[in-house]
């Protein structure tokens, strides 16, 4: 229902504030580079370099048609083997990617930790099942019934909408991912919930 644009804007604002003195940020799973483009627009007068990484060449091809900022680059590659040097990034961000890399999460977090500078920070935005019973029930009905119906009416199929619901319900709780971040070598792990917990912004700092 358009809430994802609001959530992304909050993520971009947080990264922009973190890199107020400039720096390099990596967007893992950039897709068509919405985060990279949004950050570039917000930081026109700042020395922020944004790199978008994705394994999908078609996604990156579409991103290139939209990307105009000279301080932004796109790379094709996997989250489990990031083609950047150790300690080359001041921050790493992504939006709605964690559920899609669940099977390689350990390798991905290790790689993200590697490319971050000491005290570098991560900003991960993800969707979850809200804790409130009423909101959780409405959320389930929307994902399991309403969204697939809309997809079927508009596109003749509902596969991607079913995938979205399945990955959200199967990902776990925000605090569980926070524990994984600590295990992966991060400190000062924080959570910021949006829209009653439907989306959560994870942030953490690389341990020295």
XYZ file of N, CA and C in Angstrom, residues 4-188:
555
model
N 6.159 0.984 1.816
C 7.577 0.673 1.602
C 8.379 1.915 1.235
N 7.752 2.878 0.561
C 8.466 4.117 0.217
C 8.804 4.916 1.480
N 7.866 4.936 2.420
C 8.120 5.611 3.703
C 9.248 4.919 4.460
N 9.218 3.587 4.505
C 10.250 2.841 5.220
C 11.629 3.055 4.584
N 11.683 3.019 3.267
C 12.964 3.259 2.583
C 13.483 4.664 2.870
N 12.586 5.623 2.917
C 12.989 7.000 3.191
C 13.619 7.114 4.576
N 13.092 6.383 5.552
C 13.668 6.400 6.902
C 15.057 5.764 6.902
N 15.224 4.705 6.128
C 16.535 4.067 6.001
C 17.541 5.020 5.366
N 17.151 5.654 4.286
C 18.033 6.592 3.591
C 18.427 7.737 4.514
N 17.475 8.237 5.290
C 17.766 9.323 6.229
C 18.797 8.885 7.262
N 18.664 7.669 7.773
C 19.596 7.169 8.782
C 21.004 7.028 8.214
N 21.117 6.519 6.995
C 22.434 6.366 6.360
C 23.042 7.731 6.069
N 22.219 8.645 5.610
C 22.687 9.995 5.297
C 23.233 10.681 6.545
N 22.555 10.512 7.662
C 23.025 11.111 8.907
C 24.325 10.464 9.372
N 24.449 9.168 9.194
C 25.671 8.463 9.591
C 26.874 8.943 8.777
N 26.660 9.219 7.505
C 27.745 9.621 6.608
C 27.719 11.124 6.352
N 27.392 11.875 7.378
C 27.284 13.329 7.207
C 28.616 13.966 6.815
N 29.735 13.302 7.117
C 31.049 13.819 6.714
C 31.579 13.144 5.453
N 30.726 12.363 4.794
C 31.126 11.677 3.576
C 31.533 10.239 3.850
N 31.713 9.469 2.787
C 32.120 8.077 2.921
C 31.529 7.213 1.834
N 31.780 5.921 1.940
C 31.325 4.948 0.952
C 30.311 4.008 1.574
N 29.182 3.833 0.908
C 28.145 2.932 1.393
C 27.848 1.886 0.318
N 27.699 0.649 0.736
C 27.376 -0.457 -0.156
C 25.933 -0.882 0.070
N 25.175 -0.987 -1.011
C 23.800 -1.491 -0.973
C 23.809 -2.925 -1.480
N 23.662 -3.881 -0.583
C 23.696 -5.305 -0.939
C 22.304 -5.748 -1.370
N 22.200 -6.275 -2.589
C 20.901 -6.633 -3.133
C 20.165 -5.402 -3.607
N 20.858 -4.573 -4.368
C 20.338 -3.257 -4.741
C 19.139 -3.309 -5.673
N 18.967 -4.410 -6.412
C 17.844 -4.484 -7.352
C 17.967 -3.430 -8.432
N 16.962 -2.587 -8.544
C 17.019 -1.499 -9.530
C 17.528 -0.200 -8.910
N 18.253 -0.329 -7.803
C 19.025 0.766 -7.195
C 18.184 1.881 -6.584
N 17.013 1.563 -6.081
C 16.172 2.600 -5.476
C 16.862 3.268 -4.288
N 17.528 2.472 -3.437
C 18.211 3.063 -2.282
C 19.381 3.931 -2.712
N 20.161 3.446 -3.668
C 21.317 4.204 -4.165
C 20.860 5.536 -4.756
N 19.810 5.494 -5.545
C 19.293 6.710 -6.171
C 18.725 7.657 -5.122
N 17.977 7.112 -4.167
C 17.403 7.946 -3.112
C 18.466 8.614 -2.269
N 19.518 7.875 -1.923
C 20.605 8.453 -1.132
C 21.365 9.496 -1.938
N 21.579 9.237 -3.215
C 22.289 10.195 -4.074
C 21.529 11.516 -4.170
N 20.196 11.440 -4.288
C 19.391 12.651 -4.363
C 19.450 13.433 -3.050
N 19.453 12.705 -1.944
C 19.450 13.368 -0.640
C 20.807 13.992 -0.318
N 21.872 13.438 -0.860
C 23.229 13.882 -0.492
C 23.958 14.541 -1.653
N 23.261 15.342 -2.431
C 23.864 15.963 -3.612
C 25.091 16.799 -3.275
N 25.102 17.433 -2.135
C 26.219 18.303 -1.767
C 27.183 17.652 -0.782
N 27.064 16.361 -0.601
C 27.947 15.642 0.305
C 28.809 14.651 -0.471
N 29.938 14.299 0.098
C 30.855 13.375 -0.556
C 30.516 11.942 -0.159
N 29.350 11.499 -0.554
C 28.919 10.133 -0.282
C 28.979 9.332 -1.580
N 29.727 8.241 -1.550
C 29.835 7.352 -2.706
C 28.978 6.120 -2.430
N 28.057 5.824 -3.318
C 27.146 4.698 -3.144
C 27.428 3.627 -4.187
N 27.515 2.376 -3.727
C 27.762 1.231 -4.613
C 26.597 0.266 -4.470
N 25.990 -0.091 -5.593
C 24.896 -1.048 -5.587
C 25.373 -2.404 -6.068
N 25.140 -3.447 -5.285
C 25.558 -4.810 -5.626
C 24.340 -5.706 -5.799
N 24.312 -6.465 -6.884
C 23.223 -7.420 -7.101
C 23.723 -8.536 -8.010
N 23.182 -9.735 -7.823
C 23.598 -10.860 -8.666
C 22.842 -10.886 -9.992
N 21.737 -10.130 -10.081
C 20.882 -10.164 -11.265
C 21.291 -9.121 -12.300
N 21.761 -9.571 -13.452
C 22.157 -8.640 -14.506
C 20.966 -7.843 -15.054
N 19.786 -8.459 -15.278
C 18.628 -7.674 -15.740
C 18.251 -6.551 -14.771
N 18.323 -6.826 -13.467
C 18.036 -5.783 -12.484
C 19.023 -4.632 -12.617
N 20.305 -4.970 -12.733
C 21.335 -3.938 -12.839
C 21.204 -3.162 -14.146
N 20.790 -3.829 -15.197
C 20.593 -3.147 -16.481
C 19.508 -2.089 -16.361
N 18.426 -2.430 -15.693
C 17.363 -1.446 -15.484
C 17.845 -0.323 -14.579
N 18.634 -0.688 -13.554
C 19.159 0.326 -12.642
C 20.032 1.337 -13.385
N 20.816 0.868 -14.342
C 21.717 1.759 -15.084
C 20.947 2.806 -15.879
N 19.743 2.465 -16.299
C 18.942 3.432 -17.054
C 18.427 4.558 -16.155
N 18.407 4.319 -14.835
C 17.900 5.323 -13.897
C 19.011 6.071 -13.177
N 20.181 5.452 -13.083
C 21.269 6.003 -12.278
C 22.011 7.087 -13.046
N 22.079 8.286 -12.466
C 22.718 9.410 -13.135
C 23.807 10.064 -12.289
N 23.872 9.725 -11.007
C 24.836 10.380 -10.130
C 26.246 9.839 -10.375
N 27.209 10.736 -10.554
C 28.583 10.325 -10.864
C 29.282 9.663 -9.678
N 28.737 9.828 -8.469
C 29.320 9.210 -7.293
C 28.670 7.877 -6.947
N 27.991 7.265 -7.908
C 27.321 5.987 -7.689
C 27.788 4.967 -8.719
N 27.948 3.720 -8.270
C 28.389 2.642 -9.147
C 27.531 1.411 -8.914
N 27.538 0.514 -9.902
C 26.814 -0.746 -9.806
C 27.779 -1.901 -10.046
N 27.629 -2.959 -9.245
C 28.471 -4.140 -9.368
C 27.600 -5.386 -9.431
N 27.981 -6.335 -10.279
C 27.291 -7.614 -10.290
C 28.077 -8.591 -9.421
N 27.392 -9.226 -8.495
C 28.066 -10.154 -7.601
C 27.131 -10.672 -6.526
N 27.630 -11.590 -5.739
C 26.839 -12.235 -4.701
C 27.163 -11.678 -3.327
N 26.180 -11.726 -2.446
C 26.384 -11.276 -1.070
C 27.351 -12.189 -0.329
N 27.534 -13.407 -0.811
C 28.449 -14.337 -0.144
C 29.878 -14.209 -0.666
N 30.075 -13.351 -1.671
C 31.413 -13.131 -2.230
C 31.467 -11.724 -2.810
N 31.500 -10.724 -1.951
C 31.419 -9.325 -2.372
C 32.738 -8.893 -3.013
N 32.695 -8.389 -4.244
C 33.928 -8.031 -4.963
C 34.490 -6.670 -4.563
N 34.746 -6.498 -3.263
C 35.337 -5.280 -2.735
C 36.423 -5.648 -1.738
N 37.373 -4.742 -1.525
C 38.490 -4.994 -0.621
C 38.055 -4.937 0.838
N 38.850 -5.546 1.690
C 38.607 -5.487 3.127
C 38.580 -4.028 3.595
N 37.644 -3.705 4.467
C 37.581 -2.388 5.063
C 37.403 -1.246 4.090
N 36.674 -1.485 3.005
C 36.515 -0.455 1.972
C 35.232 0.353 2.102
N 34.345 -0.019 3.035
C 33.046 0.657 3.150
C 32.847 1.246 4.549
N 32.268 2.421 4.583
C 31.918 3.054 5.855
C 30.572 2.560 6.365
N 29.728 2.100 5.464
C 28.405 1.608 5.845
C 27.926 0.604 4.809
N 27.044 -0.288 5.236
C 26.382 -1.235 4.338
C 24.891 -1.165 4.626
N 24.090 -1.120 3.580
C 22.643 -1.021 3.739
C 21.948 -2.027 2.831
N 20.717 -2.322 3.136
C 19.847 -3.046 2.198
C 18.410 -2.928 2.675
N 17.497 -3.163 1.760
C 16.070 -3.105 2.067
C 15.377 -4.343 1.528
N 14.756 -5.093 2.429
C 13.944 -6.258 2.079
C 14.754 -7.326 1.352
N 15.993 -7.500 1.770
C 16.891 -8.485 1.159
C 17.125 -9.677 2.075
N 17.103 -9.465 3.373
C 17.489 -10.498 4.331
C 16.715 -11.800 4.141
N 15.403 -11.703 3.940
C 14.582 -12.912 3.777
C 15.009 -13.722 2.562
N 15.532 -13.033 1.544
C 15.883 -13.692 0.294
C 17.261 -14.348 0.321
N 18.061 -14.013 1.328
C 19.393 -14.616 1.434
C 19.507 -15.433 2.719
N 18.382 -15.894 3.228
C 18.361 -16.620 4.489
C 19.292 -17.834 4.461
N 19.344 -18.535 3.335
C 20.153 -19.756 3.252
C 21.656 -19.477 3.269
N 22.048 -18.279 2.875
C 23.478 -17.944 2.857
C 23.781 -16.831 3.854
N 22.923 -16.672 4.850
C 23.036 -15.535 5.765
C 24.389 -15.489 6.461
N 24.880 -16.633 6.914
C 26.161 -16.651 7.605
C 27.283 -16.127 6.743
N 27.368 -16.609 5.508
C 28.400 -16.143 4.572
C 28.225 -14.672 4.249
N 26.967 -14.241 4.059
C 26.701 -12.843 3.701
C 27.114 -11.900 4.824
N 26.769 -12.226 6.063
C 27.140 -11.372 7.186
C 28.649 -11.333 7.370
N 29.300 -12.460 7.123
C 30.761 -12.502 7.208
C 31.400 -11.586 6.171
N 30.874 -11.597 4.952
C 31.390 -10.747 3.885
C 31.120 -9.267 4.163
N 29.931 -8.976 4.649
C 29.591 -7.589 4.993
C 30.522 -7.088 6.100
N 30.756 -7.929 7.089
C 31.677 -7.576 8.171
C 33.079 -7.313 7.614
N 33.499 -8.118 6.658
C 34.840 -7.983 6.077
C 35.027 -6.670 5.344
N 34.052 -6.258 4.540
C 34.229 -5.058 3.712
C 34.017 -3.767 4.493
N 33.470 -3.880 5.705
C 33.275 -2.683 6.527
C 34.585 -2.241 7.180
N 34.742 -0.944 7.291
C 35.856 -0.400 8.056
C 35.608 -0.642 9.550
N 36.653 -0.592 10.372
C 36.427 -0.656 11.814
C 35.443 0.428 12.239
N 34.482 0.061 13.040
C 33.411 0.954 13.477
C 32.447 1.322 12.347
N 32.543 0.634 11.210
C 31.560 0.833 10.150
C 30.192 0.333 10.592
N 29.145 0.844 9.972
C 27.789 0.577 10.462
C 26.913 -0.057 9.394
N 26.031 -0.916 9.820
C 25.062 -1.533 8.913
C 23.668 -0.978 9.183
N 22.868 -0.923 8.116
C 21.470 -0.504 8.182
C 20.663 -1.462 7.317
N 19.923 -2.362 7.956
C 19.155 -3.375 7.240
C 17.670 -3.184 7.520
N 16.892 -2.991 6.480
C 15.442 -2.824 6.607
C 14.759 -4.114 6.164
N 13.859 -4.619 7.005
C 13.178 -5.866 6.663
C 11.743 -5.859 7.159
N 10.912 -6.696 6.537
C 9.518 -6.844 6.936
C 9.351 -8.057 7.850
N 8.474 -7.909 8.827
C 8.243 -8.957 9.816
C 6.756 -9.114 10.100
N 6.450 -10.153 10.862
C 5.097 -10.332 11.374
C 4.981 -9.484 12.649
N 4.043 -8.530 12.720
C 3.919 -7.680 13.918
C 3.514 -8.494 15.140
N 3.898 -7.992 16.329
C 3.614 -8.704 17.576
C 2.166 -8.523 18.035
N 1.586 -7.348 17.815
C 0.216 -7.093 18.251
C -0.750 -8.082 17.594
N -1.591 -8.709 18.411
C -2.458 -9.780 17.912
C -3.397 -9.295 16.813
N -4.049 -8.154 17.021
C -5.008 -7.647 16.036
C -4.298 -7.279 14.739
N -3.192 -6.540 14.867
C -2.446 -6.150 13.676
C -1.865 -7.368 12.977
N -1.401 -8.344 13.762
C -0.858 -9.569 13.180
C -1.914 -10.321 12.384
N -3.126 -10.359 12.906
C -4.218 -11.054 12.214
C -4.575 -10.348 10.907
N -4.684 -9.018 10.963
C -4.990 -8.247 9.755
C -3.853 -8.369 8.731
N -2.642 -8.366 9.228
C -1.459 -8.494 8.376
C -1.466 -9.834 7.642
N -1.820 -10.897 8.351
C -1.867 -12.229 7.754
C -2.948 -12.304 6.676
N -4.114 -11.755 6.971
C -5.199 -11.768 5.984
C -4.787 -11.002 4.732
N -4.140 -9.854 4.930
C -3.704 -9.048 3.789
C -2.708 -9.809 2.928
N -1.693 -10.406 3.561
C -0.651 -11.094 2.798
C -1.142 -12.388 2.163
N -1.977 -13.132 2.893
C -2.410 -14.442 2.417
C -3.600 -14.386 1.474
N -4.432 -13.330 1.593
C -5.676 -13.287 0.808
C -5.758 -12.075 -0.108
N -5.657 -10.875 0.464
C -5.880 -9.659 -0.310
C -4.789 -9.440 -1.354
N -3.533 -9.518 -0.938
C -2.430 -9.246 -1.864
C -2.366 -10.233 -3.028
N -2.509 -11.552 -2.793
C -2.546 -12.479 -3.929
C -3.718 -12.218 -4.882
N -4.860 -11.798 -4.325
C -6.029 -11.493 -5.158
C -5.737 -10.291 -6.052
N -5.123 -9.260 -5.471
C -4.766 -8.080 -6.262
C -3.791 -8.461 -7.368
N -2.809 -9.286 -7.026
C -1.846 -9.729 -8.023
C -2.500 -10.512 -9.146
N -3.461 -11.345 -8.803
C -4.146 -12.146 -9.811
C -5.004 -11.272 -10.726
N -5.674 -10.276 -10.133
C -6.520 -9.388 -10.925
C -5.700 -8.511 -11.865
N -4.545 -8.028 -11.376
C -3.729 -7.110 -12.173
C -2.817 -7.820 -13.160
N -2.247 -8.951 -12.729
C -1.216 -9.595 -13.547
C -1.560 -11.011 -13.991
N -2.687 -11.519 -13.532
C -3.094 -12.852 -13.942
C -2.443 -13.965 -13.155
N -1.644 -13.615 -12.144
C -1.007 -14.625 -11.304
C -0.701 -14.004 -9.947
N -0.412 -14.854 -8.967
C -0.166 -14.354 -7.624
C 1.107 -14.930 -7.009
N 1.994 -15.474 -7.832
C 3.194 -16.157 -7.341
C 4.080 -15.302 -6.472
N 4.399 -14.082 -6.932
C 5.318 -13.234 -6.172
C 4.703 -12.810 -4.843
N 3.383 -12.608 -4.815
C 2.728 -12.209 -3.579
C 2.740 -13.354 -2.565
N 2.557 -14.592 -3.039
C 2.628 -15.759 -2.164
C 4.044 -15.915 -1.628
N 5.031 -15.683 -2.474
C 6.431 -15.761 -2.050
C 6.713 -14.751 -0.942
N 6.207 -13.543 -1.103
C 6.404 -12.507 -0.096
C 5.872 -12.959 1.257
N 4.643 -13.465 1.271
C 4.036 -13.917 2.525
C 4.841 -15.057 3.143
N 5.224 -16.024 2.337
C 5.941 -17.190 2.853
C 7.286 -16.805 3.455
N 7.996 -15.883 2.817
C 9.309 -15.502 3.334
C 9.194 -14.651 4.599
N 8.159 -13.825 4.683
C 7.959 -13.035 5.898
C 7.626 -13.948 7.075
N 6.694 -14.872 6.873
C 6.292 -15.760 7.957
C 7.404 -16.730 8.347
N 8.304 -17.010 7.421
C 9.356 -17.984 7.696
C 10.678 -17.397 8.136
N 10.753 -16.090 8.297
C 12.046 -15.469 8.588
C 12.376 -15.415 10.078
N 11.373 -15.382 10.914
C 11.631 -15.285 12.350
C 11.326 -13.906 12.889
N 11.743 -13.665 14.121
C 11.452 -12.407 14.808
C 12.651 -11.470 14.748
N 12.421 -10.165 14.881
C 13.522 -9.199 14.832
C 14.629 -9.473 15.848
N 14.258 -9.857 17.079
C 15.276 -10.082 18.107
C 16.171 -11.267 17.741
N 15.627 -12.229 16.993
C 16.431 -13.372 16.562
C 17.513 -12.942 15.573
N 17.152 -12.016 14.690
C 18.166 -11.528 13.761
C 19.192 -10.669 14.490
N 18.768 -9.937 15.505
C 19.702 -9.160 16.311
C 20.754 -10.069 16.935
N 20.328 -11.226 17.408
C 21.258 -12.190 17.992
C 22.253 -12.691 16.952
N 21.790 -12.855 15.724
C 22.695 -13.291 14.654
C 23.744 -12.226 14.361
N 23.342 -10.975 14.446
C 24.299 -9.891 14.211
C 25.403 -9.895 15.263
N 25.034 -10.121 16.512
C 26.028 -10.191 17.578
C 26.977 -11.353 17.329
N 26.432 -12.496 16.955
C 27.249 -13.673 16.660
C 28.186 -13.437 15.480
N 27.768 -12.555 14.547
C 28.567 -12.293 13.350
C 29.636 -11.230 13.571
N 29.717 -10.685 14.778
C 30.778 -9.742 15.082
C 30.366 -8.281 15.088
N 29.104 -8.025 15.396
C 28.621 -6.645 15.453
C 28.241 -6.293 16.895
N 28.286 -5.003 17.205
C 27.933 -4.503 18.531
C 26.936 -3.345 18.393
N 26.466 -2.850 19.514
C 25.506 -1.740 19.533
C 24.324 -2.015 18.606
